[in-house]
PDB file of C-alpha atoms in Angstrom:
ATOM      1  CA  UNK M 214      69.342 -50.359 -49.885  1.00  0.00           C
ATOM      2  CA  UNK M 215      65.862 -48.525 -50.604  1.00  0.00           C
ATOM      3  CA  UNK M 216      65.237 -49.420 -46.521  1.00  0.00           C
ATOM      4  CA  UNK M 217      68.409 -47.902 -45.665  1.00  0.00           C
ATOM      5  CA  UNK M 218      67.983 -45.044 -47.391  1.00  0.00           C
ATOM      6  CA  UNK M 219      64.413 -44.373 -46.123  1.00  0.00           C
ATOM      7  CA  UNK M 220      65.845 -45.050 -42.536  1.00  0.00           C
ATOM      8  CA  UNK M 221      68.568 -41.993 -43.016  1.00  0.00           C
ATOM      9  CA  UNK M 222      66.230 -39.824 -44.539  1.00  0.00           C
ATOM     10  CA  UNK M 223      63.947 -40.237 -41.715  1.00  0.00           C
ATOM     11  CA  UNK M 224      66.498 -39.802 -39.369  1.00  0.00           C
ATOM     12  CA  UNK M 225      67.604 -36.287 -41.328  1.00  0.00           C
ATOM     13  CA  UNK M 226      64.144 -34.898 -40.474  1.00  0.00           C
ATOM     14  CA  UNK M 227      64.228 -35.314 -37.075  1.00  0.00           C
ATOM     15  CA  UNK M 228      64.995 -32.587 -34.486  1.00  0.00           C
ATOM     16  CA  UNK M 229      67.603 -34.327 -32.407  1.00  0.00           C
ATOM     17  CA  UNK M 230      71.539 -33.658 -32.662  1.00  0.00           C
ATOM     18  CA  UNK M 231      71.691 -38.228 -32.438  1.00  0.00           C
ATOM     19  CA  UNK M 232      69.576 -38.833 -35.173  1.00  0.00           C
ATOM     20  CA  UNK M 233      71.695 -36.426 -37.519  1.00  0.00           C
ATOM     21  CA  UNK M 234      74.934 -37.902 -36.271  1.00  0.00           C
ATOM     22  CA  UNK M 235      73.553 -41.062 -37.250  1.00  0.00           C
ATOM     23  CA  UNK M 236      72.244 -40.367 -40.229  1.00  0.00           C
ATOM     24  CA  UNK M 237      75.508 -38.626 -41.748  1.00  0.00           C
ATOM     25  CA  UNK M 238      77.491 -41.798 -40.425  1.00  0.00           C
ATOM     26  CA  UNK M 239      75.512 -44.214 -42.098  1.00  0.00           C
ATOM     27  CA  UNK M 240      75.410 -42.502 -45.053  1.00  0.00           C
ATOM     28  CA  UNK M 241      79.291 -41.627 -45.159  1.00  0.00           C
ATOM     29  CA  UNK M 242      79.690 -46.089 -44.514  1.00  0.00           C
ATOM     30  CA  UNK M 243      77.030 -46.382 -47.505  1.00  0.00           C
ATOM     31  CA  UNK M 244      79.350 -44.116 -49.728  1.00  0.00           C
ATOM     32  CA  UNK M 245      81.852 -45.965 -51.798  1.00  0.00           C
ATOM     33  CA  UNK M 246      82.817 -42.945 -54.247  1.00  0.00           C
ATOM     34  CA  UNK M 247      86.603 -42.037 -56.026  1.00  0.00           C
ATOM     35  CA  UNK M 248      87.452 -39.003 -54.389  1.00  0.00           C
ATOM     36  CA  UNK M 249      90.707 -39.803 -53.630  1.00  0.00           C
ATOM     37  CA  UNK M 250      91.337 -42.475 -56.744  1.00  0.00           C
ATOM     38  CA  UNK M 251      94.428 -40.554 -58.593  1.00  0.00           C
ATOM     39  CA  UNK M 252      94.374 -39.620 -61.738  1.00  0.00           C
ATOM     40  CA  UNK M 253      98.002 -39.474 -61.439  1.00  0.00           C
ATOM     41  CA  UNK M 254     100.349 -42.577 -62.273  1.00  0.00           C
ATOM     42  CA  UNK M 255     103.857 -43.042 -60.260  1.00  0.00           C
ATOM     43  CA  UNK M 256     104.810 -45.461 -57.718  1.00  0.00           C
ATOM     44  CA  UNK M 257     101.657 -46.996 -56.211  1.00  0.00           C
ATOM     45  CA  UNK M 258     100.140 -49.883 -54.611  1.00  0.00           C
ATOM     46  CA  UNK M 259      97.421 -50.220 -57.490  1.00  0.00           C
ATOM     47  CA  UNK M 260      98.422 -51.082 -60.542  1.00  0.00           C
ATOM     48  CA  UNK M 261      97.019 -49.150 -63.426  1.00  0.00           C
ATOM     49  CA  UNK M 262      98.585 -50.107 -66.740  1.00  0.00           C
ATOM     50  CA  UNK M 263     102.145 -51.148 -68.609  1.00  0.00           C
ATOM     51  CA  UNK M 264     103.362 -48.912 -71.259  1.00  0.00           C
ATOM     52  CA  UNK M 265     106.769 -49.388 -73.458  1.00  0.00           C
ATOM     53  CA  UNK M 266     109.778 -48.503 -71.700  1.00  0.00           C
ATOM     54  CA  UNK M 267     111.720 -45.177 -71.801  1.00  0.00           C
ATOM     55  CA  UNK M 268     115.280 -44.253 -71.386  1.00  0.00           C
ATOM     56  CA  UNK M 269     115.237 -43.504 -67.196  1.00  0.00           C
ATOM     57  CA  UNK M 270     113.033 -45.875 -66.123  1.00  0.00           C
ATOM     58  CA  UNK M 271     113.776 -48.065 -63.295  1.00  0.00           C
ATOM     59  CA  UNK M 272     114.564 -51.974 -64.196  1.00  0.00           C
ATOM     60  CA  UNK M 273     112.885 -53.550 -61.293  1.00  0.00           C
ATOM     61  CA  UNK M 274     109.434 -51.940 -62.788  1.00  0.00           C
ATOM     62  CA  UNK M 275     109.771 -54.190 -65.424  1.00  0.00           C
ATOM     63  CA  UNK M 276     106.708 -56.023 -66.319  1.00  0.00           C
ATOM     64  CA  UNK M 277     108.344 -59.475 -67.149  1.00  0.00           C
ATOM     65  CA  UNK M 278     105.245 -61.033 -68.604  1.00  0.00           C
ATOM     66  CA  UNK M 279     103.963 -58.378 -70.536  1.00  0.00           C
ATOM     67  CA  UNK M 280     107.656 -57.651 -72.230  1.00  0.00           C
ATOM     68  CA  UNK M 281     108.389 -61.666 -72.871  1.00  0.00           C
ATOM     69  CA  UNK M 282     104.708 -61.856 -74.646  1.00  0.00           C
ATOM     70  CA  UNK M 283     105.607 -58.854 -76.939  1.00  0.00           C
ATOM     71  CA  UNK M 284     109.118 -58.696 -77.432  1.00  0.00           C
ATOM     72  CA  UNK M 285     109.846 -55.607 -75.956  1.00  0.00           C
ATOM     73  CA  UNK M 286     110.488 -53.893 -72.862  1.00  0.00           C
ATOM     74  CA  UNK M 287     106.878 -52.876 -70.899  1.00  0.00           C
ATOM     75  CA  UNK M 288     107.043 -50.834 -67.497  1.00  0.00           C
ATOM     76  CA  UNK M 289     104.674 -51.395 -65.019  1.00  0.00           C
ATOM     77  CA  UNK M 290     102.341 -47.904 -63.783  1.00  0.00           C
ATOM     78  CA  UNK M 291     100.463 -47.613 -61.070  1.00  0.00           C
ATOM     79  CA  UNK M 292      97.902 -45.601 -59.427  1.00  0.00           C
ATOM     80  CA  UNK M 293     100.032 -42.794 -56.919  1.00  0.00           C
ATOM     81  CA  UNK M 294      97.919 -42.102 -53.584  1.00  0.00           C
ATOM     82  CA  UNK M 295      97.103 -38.979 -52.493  1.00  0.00           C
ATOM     83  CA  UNK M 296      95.029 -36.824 -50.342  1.00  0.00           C
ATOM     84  CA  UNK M 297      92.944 -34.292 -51.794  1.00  0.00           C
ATOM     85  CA  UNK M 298      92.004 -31.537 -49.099  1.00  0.00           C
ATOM     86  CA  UNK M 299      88.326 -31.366 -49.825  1.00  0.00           C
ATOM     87  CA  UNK M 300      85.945 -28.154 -49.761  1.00  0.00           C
ATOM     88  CA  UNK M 301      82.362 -28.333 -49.223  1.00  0.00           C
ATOM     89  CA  UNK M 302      80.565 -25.123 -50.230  1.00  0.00           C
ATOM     90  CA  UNK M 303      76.732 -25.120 -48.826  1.00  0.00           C
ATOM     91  CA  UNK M 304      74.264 -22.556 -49.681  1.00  0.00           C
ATOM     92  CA  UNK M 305      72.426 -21.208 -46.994  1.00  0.00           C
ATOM     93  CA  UNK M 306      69.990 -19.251 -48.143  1.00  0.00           C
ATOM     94  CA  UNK M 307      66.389 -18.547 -47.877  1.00  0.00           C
ATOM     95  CA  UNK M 308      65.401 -20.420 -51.332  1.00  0.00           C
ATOM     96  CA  UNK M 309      66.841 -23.347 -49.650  1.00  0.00           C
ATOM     97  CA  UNK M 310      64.509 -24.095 -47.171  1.00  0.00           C
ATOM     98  CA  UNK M 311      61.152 -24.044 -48.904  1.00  0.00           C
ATOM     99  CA  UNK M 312      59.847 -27.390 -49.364  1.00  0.00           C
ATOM    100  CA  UNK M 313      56.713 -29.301 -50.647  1.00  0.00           C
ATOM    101  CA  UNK M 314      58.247 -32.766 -49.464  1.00  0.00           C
ATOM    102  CA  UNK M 315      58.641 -34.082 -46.351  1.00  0.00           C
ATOM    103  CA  UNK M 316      62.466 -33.515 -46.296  1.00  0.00           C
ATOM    104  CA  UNK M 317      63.909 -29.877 -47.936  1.00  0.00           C
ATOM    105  CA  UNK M 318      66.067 -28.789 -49.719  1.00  0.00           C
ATOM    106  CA  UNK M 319      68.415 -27.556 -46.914  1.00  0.00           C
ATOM    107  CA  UNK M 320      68.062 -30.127 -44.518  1.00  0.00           C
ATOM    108  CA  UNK M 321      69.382 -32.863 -47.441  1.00  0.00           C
ATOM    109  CA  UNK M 322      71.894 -30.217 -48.470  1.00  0.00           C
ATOM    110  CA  UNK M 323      72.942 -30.225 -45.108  1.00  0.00           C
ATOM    111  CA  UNK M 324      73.064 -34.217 -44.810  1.00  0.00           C
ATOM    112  CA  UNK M 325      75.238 -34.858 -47.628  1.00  0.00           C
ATOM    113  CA  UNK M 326      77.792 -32.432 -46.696  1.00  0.00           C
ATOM    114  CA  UNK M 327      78.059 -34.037 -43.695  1.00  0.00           C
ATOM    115  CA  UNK M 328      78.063 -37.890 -45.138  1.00  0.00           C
ATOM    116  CA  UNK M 329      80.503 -36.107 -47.890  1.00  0.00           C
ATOM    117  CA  UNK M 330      82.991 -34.696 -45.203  1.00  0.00           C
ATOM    118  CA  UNK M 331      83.286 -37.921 -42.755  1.00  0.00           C
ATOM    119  CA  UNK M 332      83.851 -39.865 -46.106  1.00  0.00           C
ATOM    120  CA  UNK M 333      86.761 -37.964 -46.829  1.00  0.00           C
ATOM    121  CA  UNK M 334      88.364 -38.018 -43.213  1.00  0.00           C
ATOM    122  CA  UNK M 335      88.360 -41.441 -43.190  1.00  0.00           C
ATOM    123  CA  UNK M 336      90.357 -41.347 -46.379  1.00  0.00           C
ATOM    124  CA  UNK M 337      92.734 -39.113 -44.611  1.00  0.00           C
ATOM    125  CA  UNK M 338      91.561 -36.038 -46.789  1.00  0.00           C
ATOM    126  CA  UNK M 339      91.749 -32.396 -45.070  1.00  0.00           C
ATOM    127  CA  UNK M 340      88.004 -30.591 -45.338  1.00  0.00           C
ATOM    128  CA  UNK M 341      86.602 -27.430 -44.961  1.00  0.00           C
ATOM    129  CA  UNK M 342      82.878 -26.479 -44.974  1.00  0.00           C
ATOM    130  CA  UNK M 343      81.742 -23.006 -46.169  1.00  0.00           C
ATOM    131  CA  UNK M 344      78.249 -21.955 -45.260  1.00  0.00           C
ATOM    132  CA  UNK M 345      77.233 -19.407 -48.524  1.00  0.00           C
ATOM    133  CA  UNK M 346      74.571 -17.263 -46.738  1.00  0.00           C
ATOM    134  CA  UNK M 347      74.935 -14.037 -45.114  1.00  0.00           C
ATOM    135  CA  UNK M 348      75.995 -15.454 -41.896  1.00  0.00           C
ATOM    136  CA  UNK M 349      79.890 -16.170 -40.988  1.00  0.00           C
ATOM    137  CA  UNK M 350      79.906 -20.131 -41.446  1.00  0.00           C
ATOM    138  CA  UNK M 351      83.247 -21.215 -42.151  1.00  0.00           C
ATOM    139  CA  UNK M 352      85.616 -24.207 -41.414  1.00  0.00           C
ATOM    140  CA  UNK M 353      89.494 -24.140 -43.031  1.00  0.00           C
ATOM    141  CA  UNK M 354      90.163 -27.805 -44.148  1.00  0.00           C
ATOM    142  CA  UNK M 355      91.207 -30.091 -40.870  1.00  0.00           C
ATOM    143  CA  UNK M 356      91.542 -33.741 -39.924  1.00  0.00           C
ATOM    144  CA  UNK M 357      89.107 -33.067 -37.030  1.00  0.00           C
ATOM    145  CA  UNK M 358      86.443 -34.801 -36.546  1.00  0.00           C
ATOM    146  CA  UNK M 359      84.684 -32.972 -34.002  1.00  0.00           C
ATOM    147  CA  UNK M 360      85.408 -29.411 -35.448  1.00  0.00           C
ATOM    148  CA  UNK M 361      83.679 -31.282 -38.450  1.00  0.00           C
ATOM    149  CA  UNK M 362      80.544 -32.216 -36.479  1.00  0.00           C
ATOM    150  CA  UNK M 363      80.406 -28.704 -34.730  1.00  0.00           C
ATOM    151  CA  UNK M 364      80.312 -26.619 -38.043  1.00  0.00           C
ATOM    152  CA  UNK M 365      78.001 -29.261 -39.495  1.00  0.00           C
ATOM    153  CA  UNK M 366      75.207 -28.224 -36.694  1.00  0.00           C
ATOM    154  CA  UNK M 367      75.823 -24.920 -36.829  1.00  0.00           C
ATOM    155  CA  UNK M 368      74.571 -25.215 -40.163  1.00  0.00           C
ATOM    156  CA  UNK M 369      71.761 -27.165 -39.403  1.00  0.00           C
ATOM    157  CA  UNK M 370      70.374 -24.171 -37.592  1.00  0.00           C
ATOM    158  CA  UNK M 371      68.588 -21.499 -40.477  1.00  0.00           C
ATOM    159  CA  UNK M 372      66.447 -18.336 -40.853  1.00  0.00           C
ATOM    160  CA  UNK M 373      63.820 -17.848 -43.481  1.00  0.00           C
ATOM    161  CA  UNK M 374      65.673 -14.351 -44.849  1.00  0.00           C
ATOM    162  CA  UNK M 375      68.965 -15.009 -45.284  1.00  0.00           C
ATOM    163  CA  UNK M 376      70.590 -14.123 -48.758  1.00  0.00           C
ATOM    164  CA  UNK M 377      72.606 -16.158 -50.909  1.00  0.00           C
ATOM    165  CA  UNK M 378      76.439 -15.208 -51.028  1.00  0.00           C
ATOM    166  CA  UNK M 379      77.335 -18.377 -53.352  1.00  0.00           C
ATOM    167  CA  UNK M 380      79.042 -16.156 -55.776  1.00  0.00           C
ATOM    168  CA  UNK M 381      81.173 -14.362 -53.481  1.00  0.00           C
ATOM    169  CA  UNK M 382      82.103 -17.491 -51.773  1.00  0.00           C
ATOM    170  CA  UNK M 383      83.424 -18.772 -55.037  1.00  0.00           C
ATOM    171  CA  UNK M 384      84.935 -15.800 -55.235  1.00  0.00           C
ATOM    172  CA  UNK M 385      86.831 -15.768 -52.314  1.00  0.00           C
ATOM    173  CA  UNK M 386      87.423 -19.647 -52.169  1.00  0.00           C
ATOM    174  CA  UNK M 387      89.634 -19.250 -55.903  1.00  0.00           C
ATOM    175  CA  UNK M 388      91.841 -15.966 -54.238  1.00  0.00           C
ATOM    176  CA  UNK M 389      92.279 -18.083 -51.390  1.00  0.00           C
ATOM    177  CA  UNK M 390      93.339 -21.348 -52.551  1.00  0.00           C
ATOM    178  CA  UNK M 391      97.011 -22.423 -53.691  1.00  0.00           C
ATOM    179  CA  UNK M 392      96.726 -26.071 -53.855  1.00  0.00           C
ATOM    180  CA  UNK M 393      94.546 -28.109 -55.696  1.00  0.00           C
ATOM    181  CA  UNK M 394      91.060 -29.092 -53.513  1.00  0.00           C
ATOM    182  CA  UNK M 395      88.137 -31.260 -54.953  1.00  0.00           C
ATOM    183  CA  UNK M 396      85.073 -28.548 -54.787  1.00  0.00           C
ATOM    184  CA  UNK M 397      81.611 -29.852 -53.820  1.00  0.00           C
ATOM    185  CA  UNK M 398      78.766 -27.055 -54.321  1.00  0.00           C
ATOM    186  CA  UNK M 399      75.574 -27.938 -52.274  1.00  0.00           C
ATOM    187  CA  UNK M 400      73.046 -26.004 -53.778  1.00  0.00           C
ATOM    188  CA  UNK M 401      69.535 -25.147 -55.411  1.00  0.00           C
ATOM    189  CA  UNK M 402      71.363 -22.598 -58.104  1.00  0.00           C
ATOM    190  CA  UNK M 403      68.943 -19.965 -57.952  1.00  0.00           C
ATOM    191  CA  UNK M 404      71.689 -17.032 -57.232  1.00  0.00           C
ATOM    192  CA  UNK M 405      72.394 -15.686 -61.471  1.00  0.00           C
ATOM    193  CA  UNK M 406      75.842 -15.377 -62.205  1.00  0.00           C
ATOM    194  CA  UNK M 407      77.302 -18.058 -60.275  1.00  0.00           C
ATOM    195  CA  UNK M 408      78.526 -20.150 -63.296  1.00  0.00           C
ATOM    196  CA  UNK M 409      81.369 -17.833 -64.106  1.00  0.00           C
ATOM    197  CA  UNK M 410      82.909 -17.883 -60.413  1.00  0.00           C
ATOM    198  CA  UNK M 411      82.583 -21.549 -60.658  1.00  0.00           C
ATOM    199  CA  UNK M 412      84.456 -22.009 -64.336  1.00  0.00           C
ATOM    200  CA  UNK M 413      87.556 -20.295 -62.865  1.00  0.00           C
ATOM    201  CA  UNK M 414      87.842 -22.556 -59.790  1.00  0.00           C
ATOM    202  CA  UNK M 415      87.246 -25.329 -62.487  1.00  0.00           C
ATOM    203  CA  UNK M 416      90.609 -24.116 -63.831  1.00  0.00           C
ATOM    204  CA  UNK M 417      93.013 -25.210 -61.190  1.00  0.00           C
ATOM    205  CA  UNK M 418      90.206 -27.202 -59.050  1.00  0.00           C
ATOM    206  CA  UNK M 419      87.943 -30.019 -59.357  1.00  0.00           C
ATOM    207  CA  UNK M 420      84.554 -29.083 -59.193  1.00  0.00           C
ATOM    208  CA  UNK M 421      81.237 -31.085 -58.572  1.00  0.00           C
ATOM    209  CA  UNK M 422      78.109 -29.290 -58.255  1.00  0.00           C
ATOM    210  CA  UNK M 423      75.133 -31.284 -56.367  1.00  0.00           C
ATOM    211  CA  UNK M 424      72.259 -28.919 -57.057  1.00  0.00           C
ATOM    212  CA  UNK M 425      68.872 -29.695 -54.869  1.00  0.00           C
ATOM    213  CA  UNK M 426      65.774 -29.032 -56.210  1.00  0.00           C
ATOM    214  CA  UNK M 427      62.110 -29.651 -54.959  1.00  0.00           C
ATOM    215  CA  UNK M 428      59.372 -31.054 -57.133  1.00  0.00           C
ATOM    216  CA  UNK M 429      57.597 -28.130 -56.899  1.00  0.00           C
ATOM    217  CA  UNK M 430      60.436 -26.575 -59.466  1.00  0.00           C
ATOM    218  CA  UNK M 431      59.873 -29.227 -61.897  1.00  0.00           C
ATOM    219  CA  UNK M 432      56.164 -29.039 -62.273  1.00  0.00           C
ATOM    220  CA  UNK M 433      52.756 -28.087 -60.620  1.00  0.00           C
ATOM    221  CA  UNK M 434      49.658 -29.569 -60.721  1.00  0.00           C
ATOM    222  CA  UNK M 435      47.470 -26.595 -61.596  1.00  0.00           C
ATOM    223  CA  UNK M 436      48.652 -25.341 -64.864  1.00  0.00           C
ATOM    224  CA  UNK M 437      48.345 -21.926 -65.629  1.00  0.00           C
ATOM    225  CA  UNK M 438      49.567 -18.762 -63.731  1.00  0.00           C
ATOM    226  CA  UNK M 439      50.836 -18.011 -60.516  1.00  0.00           C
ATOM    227  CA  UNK M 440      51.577 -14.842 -58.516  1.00  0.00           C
ATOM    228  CA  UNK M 441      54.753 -15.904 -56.703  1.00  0.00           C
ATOM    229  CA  UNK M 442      57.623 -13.891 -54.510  1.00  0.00           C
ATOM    230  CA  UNK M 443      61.001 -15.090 -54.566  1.00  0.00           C
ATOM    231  CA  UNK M 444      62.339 -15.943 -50.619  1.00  0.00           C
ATOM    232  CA  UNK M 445      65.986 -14.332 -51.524  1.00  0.00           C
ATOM    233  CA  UNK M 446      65.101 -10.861 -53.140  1.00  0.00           C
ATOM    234  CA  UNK M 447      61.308 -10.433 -52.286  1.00  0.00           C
ATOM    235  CA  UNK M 448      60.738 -10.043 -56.188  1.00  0.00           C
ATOM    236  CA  UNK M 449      57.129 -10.701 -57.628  1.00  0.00           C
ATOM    237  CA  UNK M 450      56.580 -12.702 -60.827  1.00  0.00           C
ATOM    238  CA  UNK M 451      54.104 -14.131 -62.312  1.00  0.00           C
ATOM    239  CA  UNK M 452      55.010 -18.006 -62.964  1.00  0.00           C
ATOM    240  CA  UNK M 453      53.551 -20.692 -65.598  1.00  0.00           C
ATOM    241  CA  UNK M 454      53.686 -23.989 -65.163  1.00  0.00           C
ATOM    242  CA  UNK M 455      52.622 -25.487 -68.290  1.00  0.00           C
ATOM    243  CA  UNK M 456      56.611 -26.159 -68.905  1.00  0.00           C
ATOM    244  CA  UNK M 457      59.102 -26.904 -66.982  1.00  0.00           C
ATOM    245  CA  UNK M 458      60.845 -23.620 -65.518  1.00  0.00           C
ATOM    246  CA  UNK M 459      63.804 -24.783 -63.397  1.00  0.00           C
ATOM    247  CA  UNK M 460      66.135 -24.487 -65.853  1.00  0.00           C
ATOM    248  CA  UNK M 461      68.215 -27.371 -65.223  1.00  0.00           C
ATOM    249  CA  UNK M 462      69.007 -29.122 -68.786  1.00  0.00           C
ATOM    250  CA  UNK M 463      70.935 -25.432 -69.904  1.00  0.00           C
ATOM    251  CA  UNK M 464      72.881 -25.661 -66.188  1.00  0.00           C
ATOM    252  CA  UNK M 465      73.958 -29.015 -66.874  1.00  0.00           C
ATOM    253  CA  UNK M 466      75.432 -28.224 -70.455  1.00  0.00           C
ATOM    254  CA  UNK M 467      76.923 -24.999 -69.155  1.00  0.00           C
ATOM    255  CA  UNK M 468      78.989 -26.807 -66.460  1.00  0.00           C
ATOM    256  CA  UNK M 469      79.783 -29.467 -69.040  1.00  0.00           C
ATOM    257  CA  UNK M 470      81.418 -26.894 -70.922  1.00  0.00           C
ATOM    258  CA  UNK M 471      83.647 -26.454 -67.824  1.00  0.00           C
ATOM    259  CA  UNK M 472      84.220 -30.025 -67.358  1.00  0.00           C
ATOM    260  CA  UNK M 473      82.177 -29.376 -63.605  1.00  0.00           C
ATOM    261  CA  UNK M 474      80.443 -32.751 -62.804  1.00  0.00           C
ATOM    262  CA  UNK M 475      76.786 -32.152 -62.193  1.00  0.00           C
ATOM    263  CA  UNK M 476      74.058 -33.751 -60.692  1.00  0.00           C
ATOM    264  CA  UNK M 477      70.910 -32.628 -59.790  1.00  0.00           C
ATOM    265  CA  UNK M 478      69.093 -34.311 -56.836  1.00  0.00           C
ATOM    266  CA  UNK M 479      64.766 -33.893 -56.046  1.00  0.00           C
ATOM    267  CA  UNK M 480      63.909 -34.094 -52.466  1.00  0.00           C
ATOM    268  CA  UNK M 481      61.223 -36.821 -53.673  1.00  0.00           C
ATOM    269  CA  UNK M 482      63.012 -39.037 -55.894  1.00  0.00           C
ATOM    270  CA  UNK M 483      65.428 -41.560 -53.911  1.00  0.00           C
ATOM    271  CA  UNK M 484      68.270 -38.743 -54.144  1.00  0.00           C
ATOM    272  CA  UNK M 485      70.796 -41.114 -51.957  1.00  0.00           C
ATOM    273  CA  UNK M 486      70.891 -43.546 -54.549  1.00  0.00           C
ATOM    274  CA  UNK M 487      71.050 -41.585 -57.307  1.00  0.00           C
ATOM    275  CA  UNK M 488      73.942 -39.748 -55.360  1.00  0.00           C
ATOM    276  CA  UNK M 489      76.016 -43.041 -55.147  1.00  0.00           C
ATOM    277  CA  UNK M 490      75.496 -43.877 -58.416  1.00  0.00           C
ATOM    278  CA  UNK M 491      76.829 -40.596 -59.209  1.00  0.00           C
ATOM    279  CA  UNK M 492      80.341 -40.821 -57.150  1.00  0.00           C
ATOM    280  CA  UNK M 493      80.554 -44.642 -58.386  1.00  0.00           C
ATOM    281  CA  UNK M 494      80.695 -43.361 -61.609  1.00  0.00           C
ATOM    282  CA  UNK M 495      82.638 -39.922 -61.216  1.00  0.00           C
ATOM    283  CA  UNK M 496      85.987 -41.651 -63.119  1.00  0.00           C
ATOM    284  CA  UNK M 497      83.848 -42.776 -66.255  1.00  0.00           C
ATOM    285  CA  UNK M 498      82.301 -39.321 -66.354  1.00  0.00           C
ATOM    286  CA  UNK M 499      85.192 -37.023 -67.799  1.00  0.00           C
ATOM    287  CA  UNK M 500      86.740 -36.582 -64.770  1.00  0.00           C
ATOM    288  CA  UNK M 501      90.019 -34.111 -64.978  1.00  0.00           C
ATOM    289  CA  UNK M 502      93.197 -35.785 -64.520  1.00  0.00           C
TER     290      UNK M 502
END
C-alpha cells in the first residue's frame, strides 16, 4: 500500500488532466469507507441484530434459532440500504495553496474530493461539489460522472488571492438543503467563525471535516520570531514557533462537541492511509444514526 500511495501522490502533482484522472480513480478503488452503511434498521439484505418481538411484527422475520435457544420470540433486523446524496465542500482559497512539501495543501484537497466523489457514484450516491473561494464553483448533487470530472478540473485550476467564503458556503448549503446529505469539508480551517455554520448543518446533516495542514503549521525549524503576512487578508503578525500554533487539538474538541468527525491530514505524513483508516473506522467513531 505505501507504493500505491506514493504512485497517486505522484501522479496528483503532475500537470496533466490523465495523471489526475488516474490518480482520483485509483484512489476512489483503494477506498473501502461506510458512507452509505445505514444506521437505520428495516428490511435489508444485511443482517444486523435480533431483538424480542413486538405486537406488529411480521412472522416470517422470525429468527427460529435465536427464539428456540431462549424461549421466546426474537425478530430478525437488518441493515436498510440507502443512498445518501453526498456534498463535498472544498476551500479554495489563497491559504490553501502555500506549501513547504512537494504536494500542497490544495492540490491533495483537490484529490480527495475527487477519490471521495467517484466513491460515492459507484455506490449509487447523488454528489455535489462546492468550490468555497470567491469564484462561482458549484455542482448540485448528480449521478454524472463526467459533470463530476468537469467541476473537479475546474477546481484544479487556482489563483494566489482568492478569499475564503467557507462560512458563507455553510451558510447557504444549510438554507438550501431539505434532505439529509453526508457533508465532507476539505479544508485548512484558517477562515474564524466557521465552527458555528458547521454545528447547525451538524443538526440535520452528517458532517466530516478533513482539514489539510502543511508541516510548516505544526512547527519550524528556527525557533524564535517571524514577521509573516497572511495570503487571505494581507494581515502582518509576528509568529513564534517555539509551540505549536495551528491550533488543531481545540478544533478537534470543538467539532466533537458537535458530533462532526474530524481528521486532520499533513501534506508530509502518508495522509492516504491515515485517510482510510479514518473512513474504515467512521461507524466505531460516534457516528450519528
Amino acid at each position: 500500500m505505501p507504493e500505491l500511495d506514493a504512485a497517486i501522490l505522484e501522479s496528483i502533482s503532475r500537470d496533466d488532466s490523465r495523471s489526475f484522472d488516474l490518480a482520483v480513480r485509483r484512489l476512489a478503488d483503494s477506498f473501502h469507507f461506510g458512507m452509505d452503511a445505514s444506521p437505520f434498521t428495516g428490511s435489508g439484505i444485511e443482517f444486523h441484530q435480533s431483538r424480542p418481538y413486538e405486537y406488529g411484527d411480521p412472522v416470517k422475520s422470525i429468527d427460529w434459532r435465536v427464539s428456540a435457544r431462549m424461549g421466546k420470540v426474537f425478530i430478525k433486523e437488518y441493515l436498510s440500504t440507502k443512498q445518501v446524496p453526498v456534498y463535498l465542500v472544498v476551500d479554495t482559497s489563497a491559504s490553501m495553496t502555500l506549501s513547504s512539501t512537494a504536494i500542497s495543501k490544495y492540490a491533495l484537497a483537490v484529490a480527495l474530493a475527487g477519490a471521495l466523489a467517484v466513491a460515492s457514484l459507484d455506490r449509487m450516491s447523488p454528489v455535489g461539489v462546492i468550490g468555497s473561494g470567491s469564484r462561482a464553483i458549484q455542482l448540485s448533487p448528480t449521478l454524472s460522472h463526467p459533470s463530476l470530472m468537469r467541476t473537479l478540473h475546474h477546481l484544479r485550476t487556482y489563483t494566489w488571492n482568492e478569499s475564503t467564503q467557507l462560512t458563507r458556503s455553510l451558510q447557504e448549503l444549510d438554507q438550501r438543503l431539505a434532505l439529509r446529505h453526508l457533508i465532507i469539508v476539505l479544508s485548512d480551517m484558517h477562515e474564524p467563525g466557521v465552527v458555528p455554520p458547521l454545528g447547525c448543518l451538524a443538526q440535520r446533516h452528517e458532517c466530516m471535516v478533513i482539514q489539510l495542514s502543511d508541516p510548516m503549521e505544526h512547527s519550524h525549524p528556527v525557533r524564535g520570531f517571524v514577521r509573516a503576512r497572511e495570503a487571505e487578508t494581507s494581515r502582518e503578525a509576528t509568529l513564534s514557533f517555539s509551540a505549536n500554533c495551528s491550533g488543531l487539538p481545540d478544533l478537534k474538541n470543538l467539532l466533537s462537541g458537535y458530533q462532526i468527525d474530524h481528521l486532520n491530514l499533513r501534506t508530509d505524513q502518508t495522509p492516504l492511509s491515515r485517510l482510510r483508516s479514518f473512513l474504515q473506522g467512521r461507524l466505531s467513531m460516534g457516528r450519528k444514526s
